[in-house]
Short mmCIF file of C-alpha atoms in Angstrom, two decimals:
data_model
loop_
_atom_site.label_atom_id
_atom_site.label_comp_id
_atom_site.label_asym_id
_atom_site.label_seq_id
_atom_site.Cartn_x
_atom_site.Cartn_y
_atom_site.Cartn_z
CA MET A 12 -32.84 1.80 21.12
CA ILE A 13 -35.80 0.69 19.35
CA ASP A 14 -37.55 -2.83 19.61
CA PHE A 15 -37.30 -3.05 15.37
CA GLN A 16 -39.60 -6.38 16.19
CA THR A 17 -42.51 -4.97 18.06
CA VAL A 18 -42.57 -1.47 16.38
CA PHE A 19 -41.92 -2.61 12.95
CA SER A 20 -43.46 -6.09 12.88
CA ASP A 21 -45.30 -5.54 9.99
CA ILE A 22 -42.44 -3.68 7.74
CA THR A 23 -39.21 -6.12 6.09
CA PRO A 24 -36.39 -4.73 6.04
CA VAL A 25 -34.81 -4.14 2.65
CA PRO A 26 -30.93 -4.54 3.10
CA GLN A 27 -28.25 -2.32 1.09
CA ASN A 28 -27.87 -3.17 -2.57
CA GLU A 29 -24.07 -3.74 -3.03
CA GLY A 30 -24.50 -4.77 -6.75
CA LYS A 31 -24.41 -7.95 -8.38
CA GLU A 32 -20.94 -8.79 -7.31
CA PRO A 33 -19.91 -8.82 -3.96
CA PRO A 34 -17.55 -5.47 -2.87
CA VAL A 35 -14.00 -5.89 -2.80
CA CYS A 36 -13.86 -4.03 0.33
CA SER A 37 -17.12 -3.71 1.72
CA ILE A 38 -17.58 -1.54 5.06
CA ALA A 39 -17.76 -3.07 8.49
CA TYR A 40 -20.99 -1.49 9.37
CA ALA A 41 -22.07 -2.10 13.17
CA PRO A 42 -24.94 -4.58 13.58
CA GLU A 43 -27.10 -2.01 15.13
CA PHE A 44 -26.40 0.29 11.83
CA ILE A 45 -27.64 -2.16 9.34
CA GLU A 46 -30.41 -2.97 11.26
CA ALA A 47 -31.74 0.91 11.45
CA TYR A 48 -30.86 1.45 7.58
CA ASP A 49 -32.46 -1.61 6.55
CA TYR A 50 -35.69 -0.52 8.13
CA LEU A 51 -35.56 3.07 6.93
CA ARG A 52 -35.03 2.03 3.40
CA ALA A 53 -38.17 -0.30 4.04
CA LEU A 54 -40.20 2.91 5.30
CA LEU A 55 -38.64 4.82 2.32
CA ARG A 56 -40.24 2.77 -0.25
CA LYS A 57 -43.75 3.22 1.61
CA ASP A 58 -43.04 7.03 1.94
CA GLU A 59 -44.21 5.98 5.39
CA ARG A 60 -44.37 9.80 7.30
CA SER A 61 -45.30 8.24 10.77
CA ASN A 62 -44.14 8.81 14.64
CA ARG A 63 -42.41 5.47 14.36
CA ALA A 64 -40.58 6.81 11.16
CA LEU A 65 -39.99 10.10 12.78
CA ASP A 66 -38.25 7.82 15.78
CA LEU A 67 -36.22 5.84 13.06
CA THR A 68 -34.61 8.77 11.65
CA THR A 69 -33.74 9.99 15.17
CA LEU A 70 -32.11 6.69 15.33
CA CYS A 71 -30.28 6.61 11.93
CA LEU A 72 -28.87 10.00 12.55
CA LYS A 73 -27.46 9.30 15.59
CA LEU A 74 -25.84 6.67 13.72
CA ASN A 75 -24.64 9.08 11.04
CA PRO A 76 -25.69 12.65 11.13
CA ALA A 77 -24.28 13.37 7.55
CA ASN A 78 -27.15 11.59 5.77
CA TYR A 79 -28.64 14.01 3.67
CA THR A 80 -31.53 11.82 2.92
CA VAL A 81 -32.20 10.96 6.42
CA TRP A 82 -32.63 14.66 7.02
CA HIS A 83 -34.85 15.52 3.92
CA TYR A 84 -36.87 12.51 5.28
CA ARG A 85 -37.05 13.76 8.85
CA ARG A 86 -38.58 17.14 7.55
CA MET A 87 -41.12 15.71 5.19
CA ILE A 88 -41.90 13.54 8.60
CA LEU A 89 -42.53 16.85 10.50
CA VAL A 90 -44.54 18.35 7.85
CA GLU A 91 -47.18 15.53 7.83
CA LEU A 92 -47.42 15.89 11.38
CA GLY A 93 -47.74 19.15 11.79
CA GLY A 94 -51.11 18.85 9.17
CA GLY A 95 -48.77 20.47 6.69
CA GLY A 96 -46.46 22.75 8.53
CA ILE A 97 -44.03 22.30 10.97
CA ASP A 98 -45.07 24.33 14.48
CA ASP A 99 -42.95 26.43 16.37
CA ALA A 100 -42.68 23.46 19.28
CA ALA A 101 -41.67 21.32 16.97
CA ILE A 102 -39.25 23.45 15.51
CA THR A 103 -37.75 24.05 18.67
CA LYS A 104 -37.39 20.53 19.75
CA ASP A 105 -35.76 19.49 16.32
CA LEU A 106 -33.52 22.54 16.88
CA ASP A 107 -32.32 21.11 20.12
CA PHE A 108 -31.93 17.60 18.79
CA ALA A 109 -29.83 19.11 15.77
CA ASP A 110 -27.80 20.87 18.53
CA ASP A 111 -27.09 17.76 20.76
CA LEU A 112 -25.67 16.07 17.23
CA GLY A 113 -23.61 19.10 16.63
CA GLY A 114 -21.73 19.05 19.76
CA THR A 115 -19.15 16.25 17.91
CA ASN A 116 -20.17 17.54 14.31
CA PRO A 117 -19.56 21.28 14.21
CA LYS A 118 -18.68 21.25 10.52
CA ASN A 119 -21.60 18.78 9.50
CA TYR A 120 -23.30 20.44 6.46
CA GLN A 121 -26.64 18.67 6.37
CA LEU A 122 -26.77 19.58 10.50
CA TRP A 123 -26.61 23.57 9.43
CA TYR A 124 -28.72 23.04 6.64
CA HIS A 125 -31.50 21.36 8.79
CA ARG A 126 -31.48 24.11 10.88
CA ARG A 127 -31.70 26.82 8.56
CA ALA A 128 -34.52 24.87 6.58
CA LEU A 129 -36.43 24.97 10.17
CA LEU A 130 -35.71 28.76 10.56
CA GLU A 131 -36.75 29.65 7.34
CA ILE A 132 -40.21 28.32 8.62
CA ARG A 133 -39.88 30.19 12.01
CA PHE A 134 -39.11 33.40 10.52
CA LYS A 135 -41.45 33.19 7.81
CA ASN A 136 -44.31 32.73 9.94
CA ALA A 137 -43.16 34.64 12.89
CA THR A 138 -44.15 38.43 13.52
CA GLU A 139 -41.20 41.26 13.67
CA GLU A 140 -40.29 41.13 16.90
CA ASN A 141 -40.67 37.47 17.41
CA GLY A 142 -38.48 36.79 14.72
CA ILE A 143 -35.61 39.21 15.77
CA ASP A 144 -35.87 37.50 19.00
CA ALA A 145 -35.54 34.00 17.11
CA ALA A 146 -32.58 35.60 15.14
CA LYS A 147 -30.59 37.04 18.10
CA LYS A 148 -31.14 33.49 19.62
CA GLU A 149 -29.82 31.67 17.00
CA LEU A 150 -26.93 34.19 16.43
CA LYS A 151 -26.29 33.24 20.32
CA TYR A 152 -25.96 29.50 18.60
CA VAL A 153 -23.45 30.26 16.49
CA ASP A 154 -21.30 32.44 18.44
CA ARG A 155 -20.98 29.35 20.99
CA ILE A 156 -20.08 27.35 18.10
CA LEU A 157 -17.41 30.22 16.79
CA GLU A 158 -16.17 30.01 20.50
CA ASP A 159 -14.65 26.49 19.82
CA ASP A 160 -13.32 27.11 16.29
CA SER A 161 -13.47 30.93 15.33
CA LYS A 162 -12.66 30.03 11.59
CA ASN A 163 -15.95 27.30 11.22
CA TYR A 164 -17.12 28.36 7.73
CA HIS A 165 -20.49 26.73 8.02
CA ALA A 166 -21.00 28.83 10.89
CA TRP A 167 -19.91 31.87 9.58
CA SER A 168 -22.38 31.15 6.54
CA HIS A 169 -25.21 30.53 8.52
CA ARG A 170 -24.72 33.70 10.50
CA GLN A 171 -24.67 35.62 7.86
CA TRP A 172 -27.64 33.92 6.27
CA ILE A 173 -29.47 34.73 9.23
CA ILE A 174 -28.77 38.73 9.34
CA ARG A 175 -29.37 38.86 5.52
CA THR A 176 -32.68 37.08 5.64
CA MET A 177 -33.88 39.59 8.32
CA ASN A 178 -32.26 42.42 7.11
CA ASN A 179 -32.60 44.68 10.33
CA SER A 180 -31.00 47.67 10.93
CA ASP A 181 -29.67 46.65 14.45
CA LEU A 182 -28.84 43.50 13.49
CA TRP A 183 -26.17 44.97 10.89
CA LYS A 184 -24.93 47.39 13.46
CA SER A 185 -24.33 44.71 15.97
CA GLU A 186 -22.93 42.73 13.47
CA ILE A 187 -20.00 45.46 13.13
CA GLU A 188 -19.20 45.02 16.76
CA TYR A 189 -19.36 41.20 16.68
CA SER A 190 -16.52 41.38 14.27
CA HIS A 191 -14.80 43.57 15.87
CA THR A 192 -15.16 41.70 18.94
CA LYS A 193 -13.62 38.53 16.78
CA ILE A 194 -10.53 40.70 15.60
CA LYS A 195 -9.43 41.56 18.77
CA ASP A 196 -9.51 37.90 19.86
CA ASP A 197 -7.40 37.20 16.61
CA PRO A 198 -6.31 39.52 14.64
CA ARG A 199 -5.35 37.18 11.95
CA ASN A 200 -9.01 35.81 11.54
CA ASN A 201 -9.64 35.82 8.23
CA SER A 202 -12.93 34.81 8.90
CA ALA A 203 -13.56 37.96 11.35
CA TRP A 204 -12.30 40.39 8.67
CA SER A 205 -14.49 39.04 5.71
CA GLN A 206 -17.35 39.29 8.54
CA ARG A 207 -16.64 43.32 8.78
CA TRP A 208 -16.73 43.74 5.09
CA PHE A 209 -20.03 41.61 4.97
CA ALA A 210 -21.86 43.64 7.63
CA THR A 211 -20.44 47.17 6.92
CA HIS A 212 -21.52 46.63 3.28
CA ARG A 213 -25.13 44.64 4.44
CA GLY A 214 -24.76 41.93 2.48
CA GLN A 215 -23.97 43.35 -0.91
CA VAL A 216 -21.27 42.64 -3.30
CA ALA A 217 -20.13 44.83 -6.00
CA SER A 218 -19.24 43.74 -9.50
CA PHE A 219 -18.53 46.85 -11.39
CA ALA A 220 -17.63 44.52 -14.68
CA GLY A 221 -21.10 43.10 -14.35
CA LEU A 222 -23.25 46.21 -14.21
CA GLY A 223 -25.03 46.27 -17.49
CA THR A 224 -26.29 49.43 -16.81
CA PHE A 225 -24.86 52.71 -15.24
CA ILE A 226 -25.33 53.86 -11.52
CA SER A 227 -23.86 56.43 -9.95
CA CYS A 228 -21.47 56.36 -6.77
CA ASP A 229 -24.32 58.04 -4.96
CA GLU A 230 -26.89 55.60 -5.90
CA LEU A 231 -24.51 52.82 -5.16
CA ARG A 232 -23.79 53.91 -1.90
CA LYS A 233 -27.87 54.49 -0.89
CA LYS A 234 -28.19 50.72 -1.78
CA GLY A 235 -25.23 50.04 0.21
CA VAL A 236 -23.39 48.37 -2.37
CA ILE A 237 -20.28 50.44 -1.76
CA LEU A 238 -19.57 52.04 1.35
CA SER A 239 -20.08 55.71 1.73
CA SER A 240 -17.11 58.14 1.72
CA GLU A 241 -17.04 58.95 5.35
CA LEU A 242 -17.41 55.15 6.25
CA ALA A 243 -14.94 54.06 3.81
CA ASP A 244 -12.72 56.77 5.47
CA GLU A 245 -13.32 55.15 8.86
CA GLU A 246 -12.82 51.65 7.91
CA ALA A 247 -9.23 52.50 6.26
CA HIS A 248 -8.66 53.95 9.62
CA TYR A 249 -10.08 50.96 11.29
CA ALA A 250 -7.71 48.85 8.73
CA LEU A 251 -4.84 50.55 9.34
CA CYS A 252 -4.49 50.29 13.32
CA GLY A 253 -5.07 46.80 12.86
CA ALA A 254 -2.19 46.92 10.79
CA GLU A 255 -0.27 49.22 13.05
CA ILE A 256 -0.75 46.55 15.74
CA ASP A 257 0.87 43.90 13.98
CA PRO A 258 2.35 45.04 10.46
CA TYR A 259 3.43 41.37 9.80
CA ASN A 260 -0.22 40.18 9.69
CA GLU A 261 -1.52 40.22 6.23
CA SER A 262 -5.50 40.69 7.01
CA PRO A 263 -5.46 44.34 7.53
CA TRP A 264 -3.56 45.09 4.71
CA ARG A 265 -6.20 43.34 2.18
CA TYR A 266 -9.05 44.49 4.43
CA LEU A 267 -7.49 48.31 3.24
CA ILE A 268 -6.85 47.67 -0.09
CA GLY A 269 -10.60 46.50 -0.72
CA VAL A 270 -11.85 49.34 0.69
CA LEU A 271 -9.62 51.91 -1.06
CA MET A 272 -9.89 49.65 -4.21
CA GLU A 273 -14.00 49.91 -4.09
CA GLN A 274 -13.37 53.56 -4.25
CA TRP A 275 -11.19 53.97 -6.70
CA ARG A 276 -12.87 51.83 -9.12
CA CYS A 277 -16.11 53.21 -8.82
CA ALA A 278 -14.86 56.76 -9.28
CA GLN A 279 -12.99 55.56 -12.33
CA ARG A 280 -16.30 53.91 -13.57
CA GLU A 281 -17.99 57.16 -13.26
CA ASN A 282 -15.25 59.16 -14.61
CA ASN A 283 -16.48 62.12 -12.44
CA SER A 284 -13.97 64.49 -11.42
CA HIS A 285 -15.56 65.05 -7.80
CA GLU A 286 -15.41 61.31 -7.23
CA ILE A 287 -12.26 60.69 -8.53
CA SER A 288 -11.15 63.52 -6.14
CA LYS A 289 -12.25 62.35 -3.17
CA ALA A 290 -10.94 58.85 -4.23
CA VAL A 291 -7.57 60.40 -4.58
CA GLU A 292 -7.26 62.21 -1.54
CA LEU A 293 -8.43 59.39 0.67
CA ILE A 294 -6.05 57.02 -1.34
CA THR A 295 -3.00 59.60 -0.97
CA ASN A 296 -3.77 59.69 2.78
CA ASN A 297 -3.48 56.41 3.20
CA ILE A 298 -0.15 55.85 1.08
CA SER A 299 1.49 58.71 3.45
CA ASN A 300 0.17 57.12 6.62
CA ILE A 301 1.57 53.64 5.37
CA LYS A 302 4.88 55.11 4.70
CA GLU A 303 4.81 56.71 8.04
CA LEU A 304 4.05 53.08 9.66
CA LYS A 305 7.25 51.58 7.32
CA HIS A 306 9.53 54.39 8.40
CA SER A 307 8.52 53.40 12.14
CA LEU A 308 9.12 49.78 11.70
CA LYS A 309 12.52 50.28 10.17
CA ASP A 310 13.88 52.61 12.96
CA ASN A 311 11.88 50.24 15.66
CA PRO A 312 11.22 46.69 14.16
CA PRO A 313 9.04 44.24 16.01
CA LEU A 314 11.09 42.14 18.62
CA LYS A 315 9.76 38.73 16.93
CA GLU A 316 9.86 39.52 13.41
CA GLY A 317 13.82 41.23 14.00
CA ALA A 318 14.42 43.56 11.06
CA ALA A 319 12.76 41.17 8.29
CA PRO A 320 11.13 43.50 5.54
CA CYS A 321 7.18 43.72 6.35
CA VAL A 322 6.29 42.41 2.96
CA SER A 323 2.70 42.52 3.52
CA LEU A 324 3.04 46.62 4.13
CA MET A 325 4.83 46.52 0.87
CA SER A 326 2.84 44.75 -0.91
CA ALA A 327 -0.09 47.13 0.06
CA LEU A 328 2.43 49.98 -1.13
CA VAL A 329 2.58 48.74 -4.51
CA ASP A 330 -1.00 47.89 -5.14
CA LEU A 331 -1.83 51.48 -4.17
CA LEU A 332 1.37 53.77 -6.04
CA GLU A 333 0.66 51.73 -9.40
CA LEU A 334 -2.82 53.68 -9.20
CA PHE A 335 -1.54 56.39 -10.54
CA VAL A 336 -0.68 55.77 -14.16
CA GLU A 337 0.07 59.31 -14.70
CA ASN A 338 2.38 60.10 -12.04
CA GLU A 339 5.83 58.81 -12.93
CA GLU A 340 7.50 59.51 -9.38
CA LEU A 341 4.75 57.09 -8.00
CA LEU A 342 5.39 54.44 -10.48
CA LYS A 343 8.85 54.40 -10.14
CA GLU A 344 8.65 54.21 -6.05
CA ALA A 345 6.32 51.26 -6.92
CA SER A 346 8.79 49.42 -9.20
CA ASN A 347 11.61 50.13 -6.58
CA LEU A 348 9.41 48.13 -4.31
CA CYS A 349 8.75 45.29 -6.78
CA LYS A 350 12.29 44.91 -6.96
CA GLU A 351 12.88 44.84 -3.49
CA LEU A 352 10.08 42.24 -2.60
CA ALA A 353 11.58 40.45 -5.43
CA GLU A 354 14.79 40.27 -3.06
CA VAL A 355 13.00 39.71 0.20
CA ASP A 356 10.08 37.30 -1.01
CA THR A 357 11.44 34.80 -2.78
CA VAL A 358 8.65 32.63 -2.75
CA ARG A 359 7.18 35.04 -5.28
CA ARG A 360 10.17 36.34 -6.89
CA LYS A 361 9.03 35.78 -10.61
CA TYR A 362 5.64 37.42 -9.29
CA TRP A 363 6.99 40.76 -8.09
CA ARG A 364 9.61 41.11 -10.97
CA LYS A 365 6.63 40.75 -13.24
CA ARG A 366 4.64 43.15 -11.67
CA ASP A 367 7.75 45.66 -11.82
CA ALA A 368 7.99 44.92 -15.44
CA ASN A 369 4.15 45.97 -15.49
CA VAL A 370 4.98 49.20 -14.21
CA MET A 371 7.89 49.81 -16.01
CA ASN A 372 5.92 49.58 -19.47
CA ILE A 373 3.56 52.14 -17.75
CA ILE A 374 6.63 54.85 -17.38
#
């Protein structure tokens, strides 16, 4: 605690402005909270950037770690005390401080942003080797948070920011392995599947509709915007292996559809017979594999699911079959699946009837 009467003897505290009328239901702040923030408001008015101001922000953040204004003020003070910048020792100390507060606030956005703001300075000032070492250390910190909550959105976002910022080949490869580890731990962790997509695409996002100028598939692959044909085949196989482990898990099926649809859309956009042929071969091979798995499930249904139809598998099959708009046989197969899904997936019955009607319109 701070001895306010001694340390801030020259400061007149500024109480919180509750407006002209008394509040209908005022917040019951603790006395130490009121005192600390009254003095903080006084320092903010003066824009004082001193060691005692830094100590006060420490206390205020312990009382309320989610106060963005206090975090911002703290960074301004650190810059001032550092003579116009924050040195590496101060960064380390404040990262430890944020870590201590983060133990009970793992989803506190302000904490994560503070870490990012400090690391931006560290990465900018470090040599390439030291920057990579700092990034690996921070990734270990994020991993520790994800061990407690494997679906912490802030932690995954922070992890992506680190890897994208460093843009190091080894880090990208390591992240694919890391996502695999997390998927093995929990195959239904959508965050881990999403991270695998992020890592295999090196943080690039394909939006074919938004590409104003034409870019060939080969060029998009070189840029990492879409997967190479070989890697797409590998990732499709990976997703299908995940689906075989737990066919009723929607995550690998959505990942599989994402991989295949990306190749299909790029080939269709380029309208290149060679690219279309490769995409058709990739998709038809996976359709055959999915059908094999469907028959296998019918003959040997998982005990925990009984004989319940696998909606995720059937849905994925419809998505792929209806791509072949000139193949009446495959479209009829997609229509039959839609009819079956309308019976077994009762929550989305109208949706599947609508999908069936769309397929029949093509036929």
